[in-house]
Tab-separated table of C-alpha atoms in Angstrom:
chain	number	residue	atom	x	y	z
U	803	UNK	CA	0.000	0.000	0.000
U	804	UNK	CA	1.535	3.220	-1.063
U	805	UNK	CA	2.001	6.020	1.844
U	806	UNK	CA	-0.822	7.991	0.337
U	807	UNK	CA	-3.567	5.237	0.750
U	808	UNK	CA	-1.797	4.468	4.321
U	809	UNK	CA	-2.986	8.282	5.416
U	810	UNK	CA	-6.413	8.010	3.414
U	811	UNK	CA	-7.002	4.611	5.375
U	812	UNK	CA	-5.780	6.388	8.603
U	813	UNK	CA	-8.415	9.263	8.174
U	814	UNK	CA	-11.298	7.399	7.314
U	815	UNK	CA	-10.170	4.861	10.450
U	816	UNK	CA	-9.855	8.405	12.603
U	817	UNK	CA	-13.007	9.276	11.319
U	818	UNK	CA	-14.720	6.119	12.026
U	819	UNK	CA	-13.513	6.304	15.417
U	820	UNK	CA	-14.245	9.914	16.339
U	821	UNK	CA	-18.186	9.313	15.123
U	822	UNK	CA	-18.164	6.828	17.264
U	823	UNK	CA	-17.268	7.955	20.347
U	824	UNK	CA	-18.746	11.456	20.487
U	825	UNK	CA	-21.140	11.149	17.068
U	826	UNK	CA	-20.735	13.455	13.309
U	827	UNK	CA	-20.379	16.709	15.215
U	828	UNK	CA	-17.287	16.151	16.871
U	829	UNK	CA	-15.562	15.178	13.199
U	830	UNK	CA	-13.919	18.331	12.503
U	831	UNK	CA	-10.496	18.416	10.298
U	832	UNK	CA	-8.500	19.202	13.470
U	833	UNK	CA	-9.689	16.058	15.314
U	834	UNK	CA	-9.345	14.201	12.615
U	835	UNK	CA	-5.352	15.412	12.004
U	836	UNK	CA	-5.070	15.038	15.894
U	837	UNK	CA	-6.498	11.447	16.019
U	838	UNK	CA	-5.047	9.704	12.538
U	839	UNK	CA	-1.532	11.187	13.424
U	840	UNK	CA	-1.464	13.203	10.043
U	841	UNK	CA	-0.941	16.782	9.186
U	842	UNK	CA	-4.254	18.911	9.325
U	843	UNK	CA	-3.381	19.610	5.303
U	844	UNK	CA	-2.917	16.243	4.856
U	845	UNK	CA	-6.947	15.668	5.702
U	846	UNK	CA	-8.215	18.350	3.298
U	847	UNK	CA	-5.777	17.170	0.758
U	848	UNK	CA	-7.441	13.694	0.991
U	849	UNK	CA	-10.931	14.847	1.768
U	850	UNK	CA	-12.163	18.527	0.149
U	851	UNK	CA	-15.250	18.227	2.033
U	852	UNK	CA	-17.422	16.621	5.361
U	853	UNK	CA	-19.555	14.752	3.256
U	854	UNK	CA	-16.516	13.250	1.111
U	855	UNK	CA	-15.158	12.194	4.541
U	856	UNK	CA	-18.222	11.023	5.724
U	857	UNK	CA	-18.975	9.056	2.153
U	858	UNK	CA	-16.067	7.952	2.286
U	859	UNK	CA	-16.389	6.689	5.574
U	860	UNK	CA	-19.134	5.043	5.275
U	861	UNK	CA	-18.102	3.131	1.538
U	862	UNK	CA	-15.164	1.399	3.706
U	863	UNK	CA	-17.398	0.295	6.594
U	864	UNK	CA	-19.334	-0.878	3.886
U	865	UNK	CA	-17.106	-2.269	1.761
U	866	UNK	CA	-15.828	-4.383	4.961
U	867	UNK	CA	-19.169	-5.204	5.472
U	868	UNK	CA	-20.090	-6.611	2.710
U	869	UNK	CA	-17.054	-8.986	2.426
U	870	UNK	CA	-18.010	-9.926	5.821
U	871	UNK	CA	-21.493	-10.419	5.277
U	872	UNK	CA	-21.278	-12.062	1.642
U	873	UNK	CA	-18.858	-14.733	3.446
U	874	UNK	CA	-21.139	-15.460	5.808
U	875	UNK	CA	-23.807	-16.209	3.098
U	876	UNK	CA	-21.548	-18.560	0.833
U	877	UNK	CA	-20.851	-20.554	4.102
U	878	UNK	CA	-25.135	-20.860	4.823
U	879	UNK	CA	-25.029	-21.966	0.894
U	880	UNK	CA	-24.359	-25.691	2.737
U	881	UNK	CA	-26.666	-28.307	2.246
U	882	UNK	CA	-26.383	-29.506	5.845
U	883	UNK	CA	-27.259	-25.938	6.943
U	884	UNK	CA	-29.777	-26.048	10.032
U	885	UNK	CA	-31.191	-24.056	12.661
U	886	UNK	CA	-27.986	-24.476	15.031
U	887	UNK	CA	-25.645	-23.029	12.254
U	888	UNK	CA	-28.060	-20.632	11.624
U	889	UNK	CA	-28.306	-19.479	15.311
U	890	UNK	CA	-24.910	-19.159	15.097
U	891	UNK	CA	-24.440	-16.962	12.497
U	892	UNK	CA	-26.903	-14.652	13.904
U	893	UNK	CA	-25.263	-14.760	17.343
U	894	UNK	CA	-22.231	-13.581	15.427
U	895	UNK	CA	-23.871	-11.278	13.746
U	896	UNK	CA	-25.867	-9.343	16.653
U	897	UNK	CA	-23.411	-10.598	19.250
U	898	UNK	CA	-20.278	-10.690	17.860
U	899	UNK	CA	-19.413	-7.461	17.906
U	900	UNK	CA	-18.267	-5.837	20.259
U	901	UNK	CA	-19.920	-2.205	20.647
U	902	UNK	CA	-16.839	-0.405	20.179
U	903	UNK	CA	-16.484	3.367	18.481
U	904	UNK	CA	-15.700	1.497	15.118
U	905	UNK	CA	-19.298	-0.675	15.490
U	906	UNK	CA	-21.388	2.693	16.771
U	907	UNK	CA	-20.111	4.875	14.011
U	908	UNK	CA	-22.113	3.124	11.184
U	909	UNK	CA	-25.098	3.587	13.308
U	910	UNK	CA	-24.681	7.546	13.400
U	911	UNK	CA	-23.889	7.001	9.188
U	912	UNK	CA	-27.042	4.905	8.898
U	913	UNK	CA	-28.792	7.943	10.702
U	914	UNK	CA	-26.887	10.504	8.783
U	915	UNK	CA	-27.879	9.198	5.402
U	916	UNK	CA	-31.710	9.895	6.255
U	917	UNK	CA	-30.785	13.343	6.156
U	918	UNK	CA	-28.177	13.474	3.911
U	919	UNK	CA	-29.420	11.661	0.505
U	920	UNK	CA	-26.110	11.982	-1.109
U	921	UNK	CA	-25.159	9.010	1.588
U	922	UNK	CA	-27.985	6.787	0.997
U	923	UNK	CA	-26.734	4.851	-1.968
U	924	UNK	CA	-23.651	3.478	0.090
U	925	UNK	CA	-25.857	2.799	3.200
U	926	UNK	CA	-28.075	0.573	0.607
U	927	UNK	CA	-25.171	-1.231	-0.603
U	928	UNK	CA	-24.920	-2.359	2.850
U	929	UNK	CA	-28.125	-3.023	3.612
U	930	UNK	CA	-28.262	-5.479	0.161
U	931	UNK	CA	-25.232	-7.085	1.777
U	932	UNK	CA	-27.451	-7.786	5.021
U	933	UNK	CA	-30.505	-8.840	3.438
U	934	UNK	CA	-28.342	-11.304	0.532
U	935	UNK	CA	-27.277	-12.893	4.414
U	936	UNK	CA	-30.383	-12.978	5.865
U	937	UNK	CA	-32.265	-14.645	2.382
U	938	UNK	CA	-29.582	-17.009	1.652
U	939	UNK	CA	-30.498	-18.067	5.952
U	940	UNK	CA	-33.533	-18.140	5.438
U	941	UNK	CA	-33.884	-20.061	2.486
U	942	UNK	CA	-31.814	-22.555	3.885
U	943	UNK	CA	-34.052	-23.067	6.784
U	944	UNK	CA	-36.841	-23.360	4.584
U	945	UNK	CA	-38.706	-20.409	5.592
U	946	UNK	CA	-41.338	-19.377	2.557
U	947	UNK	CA	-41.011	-16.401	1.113
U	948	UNK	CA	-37.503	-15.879	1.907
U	949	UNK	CA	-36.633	-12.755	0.069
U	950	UNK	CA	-39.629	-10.646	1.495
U	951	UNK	CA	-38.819	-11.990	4.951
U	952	UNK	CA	-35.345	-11.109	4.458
U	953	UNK	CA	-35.619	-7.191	4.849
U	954	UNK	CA	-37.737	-7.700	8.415
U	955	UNK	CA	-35.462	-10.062	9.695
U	956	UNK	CA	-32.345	-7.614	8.864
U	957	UNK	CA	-35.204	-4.863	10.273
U	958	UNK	CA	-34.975	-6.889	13.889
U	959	UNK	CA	-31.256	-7.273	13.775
U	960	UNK	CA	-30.409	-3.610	13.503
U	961	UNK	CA	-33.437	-2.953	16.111
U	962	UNK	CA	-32.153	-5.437	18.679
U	963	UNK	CA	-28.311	-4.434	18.216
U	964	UNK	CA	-29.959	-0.662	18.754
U	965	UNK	CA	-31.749	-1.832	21.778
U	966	UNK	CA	-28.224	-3.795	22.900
U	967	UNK	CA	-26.468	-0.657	22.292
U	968	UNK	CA	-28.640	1.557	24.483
U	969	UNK	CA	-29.364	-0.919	27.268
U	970	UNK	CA	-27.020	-3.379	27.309
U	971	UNK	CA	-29.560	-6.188	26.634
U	972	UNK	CA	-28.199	-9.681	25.460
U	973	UNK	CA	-27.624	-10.502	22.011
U	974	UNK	CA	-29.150	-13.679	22.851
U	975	UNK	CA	-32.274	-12.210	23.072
U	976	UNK	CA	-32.062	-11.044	19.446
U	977	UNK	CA	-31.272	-15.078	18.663
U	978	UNK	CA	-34.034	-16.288	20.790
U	979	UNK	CA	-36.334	-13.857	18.518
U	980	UNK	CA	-35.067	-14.799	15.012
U	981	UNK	CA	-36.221	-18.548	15.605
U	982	UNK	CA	-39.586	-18.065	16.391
U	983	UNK	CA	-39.494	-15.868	13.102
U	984	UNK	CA	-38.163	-18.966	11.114
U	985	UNK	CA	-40.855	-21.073	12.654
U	986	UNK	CA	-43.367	-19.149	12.055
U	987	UNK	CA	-45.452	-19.367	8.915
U	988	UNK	CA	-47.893	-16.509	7.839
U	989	UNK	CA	-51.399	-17.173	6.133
U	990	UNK	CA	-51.435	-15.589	2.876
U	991	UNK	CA	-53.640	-12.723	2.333
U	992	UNK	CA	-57.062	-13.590	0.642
C-alpha cells in the first residue's frame, strides 16, 4: 500500500472512530489530524469536504461489510445448513461485535444518510449485503417467502443491536427472537 492510501485509510479509520465515540459533530479536520496522526493539510488534501469524509467513511465500513457479510452467506449456501448453524451466524452477527467506536459509528452514518441523501446509496449497498445474508439463511431453513422476509429479519437485527447498544440487553435475546421468526409461517392474504 503506497504512503498515500496508508494516510487516506488512517483518516477514514480516525473518522470512524471519532463518530463513534462522540457522534458526526465532533468530526472536525483538526480532530481528525489530531487522532489519525497526520498533518491537518494532509486531511483536506485527501478529503475537500465533510460529506466526502463522511462518504467515504461510510463506503469502507461498507465495503468491509459486505465482504463480511457475503462470506457469511456462501458458508449458509451448505446443504447440511440447520437451525444451530443458523443461530450461530446470527449470534455472530448481533453478538459478535463488540460495541466499540468502530461498530457505533455506522449507526450515526445509517442515521446521517436519512438526512443526507447523497449518503444513501452506500448505506443501501450495505443493507443489500445484510438482506443477501439474511435470504440465503432463510432459504436454507426453509422459511417461505424468503426474500420478502429477508428485509424484516435484517429490520430486527439492527433494532435489537440498537436496543443492545442503548441498554445493554443480550444478544441472545435477538437469537431467541429470530427462531420463532423462522418457525413461524404466515397465512397468505385472501
Amino acid at each position: 500500500m503506497s504512503h498515500a492510501s496508508d494516510t487516506r485509510q488512517s483518516i477514514i479509520d480516525a473518522v470512524l472512530r471519532i463518530i463513534g465515540q462522540d457522534g458526526i459533530a465532533a468530526v472536525t479536520n483538526r480532530r481528525i489530524a489530531k487522532e489519525a496522526g497526520v498533518s491537518l493539510g494532509s486531511v483536506t488534501y485527501h478529503f475537500a469536504t465533510q460529506h466526502e469524509l463522511l462518504r467515504e467513511s461510510l463506503l469502507h465500513f461498507v465495503a468491509e461489510e459486505t465482504r463480511h457479510f457475503t462470506a457469511l452467506a456462501d458458508e449458509c449456501a451448505d446443504e447440511a445448513f440447520d437451525i444451530g448453524q443458523a443461530a450461530e451466524v446470527v449470534a455472530q452477527v448481533a453478538g459478535g461485535n463488540a460495541f466499540d467506536s468502530r461498530h457505533i459509528a455506522p449507526f450515526e452514518l445509517y442515521v446521517q444518510a436519512g438526512r443526507d441523501e447523497r449518503l444513501r446509496a452506500a448505506a443501501a449497498e450495505c443493507f443489500a449485503a445484510y438482506d443477501l445474508l439474511a435470504t440465503r439463511i432463510l432459504t436454507r431453513l426453509g422459511v417461505p417467502d424468503p426474500e420478502r422476509l429477508a428485509g424484516v429479519a435484517v429490520a430486527m437485527v439492527f433494532g435489537q443491536q440498537l436496543r443492545r447498544l442503548a441498554t445493554g440487553a443480550p444478544a441472545e435475546d435477538l437469537v431467541d427472537t429470530l427462531l420463532v421468526l423462522t418457525q413461524f409461517t404466515p397465512t397468505p392474504a385472501p
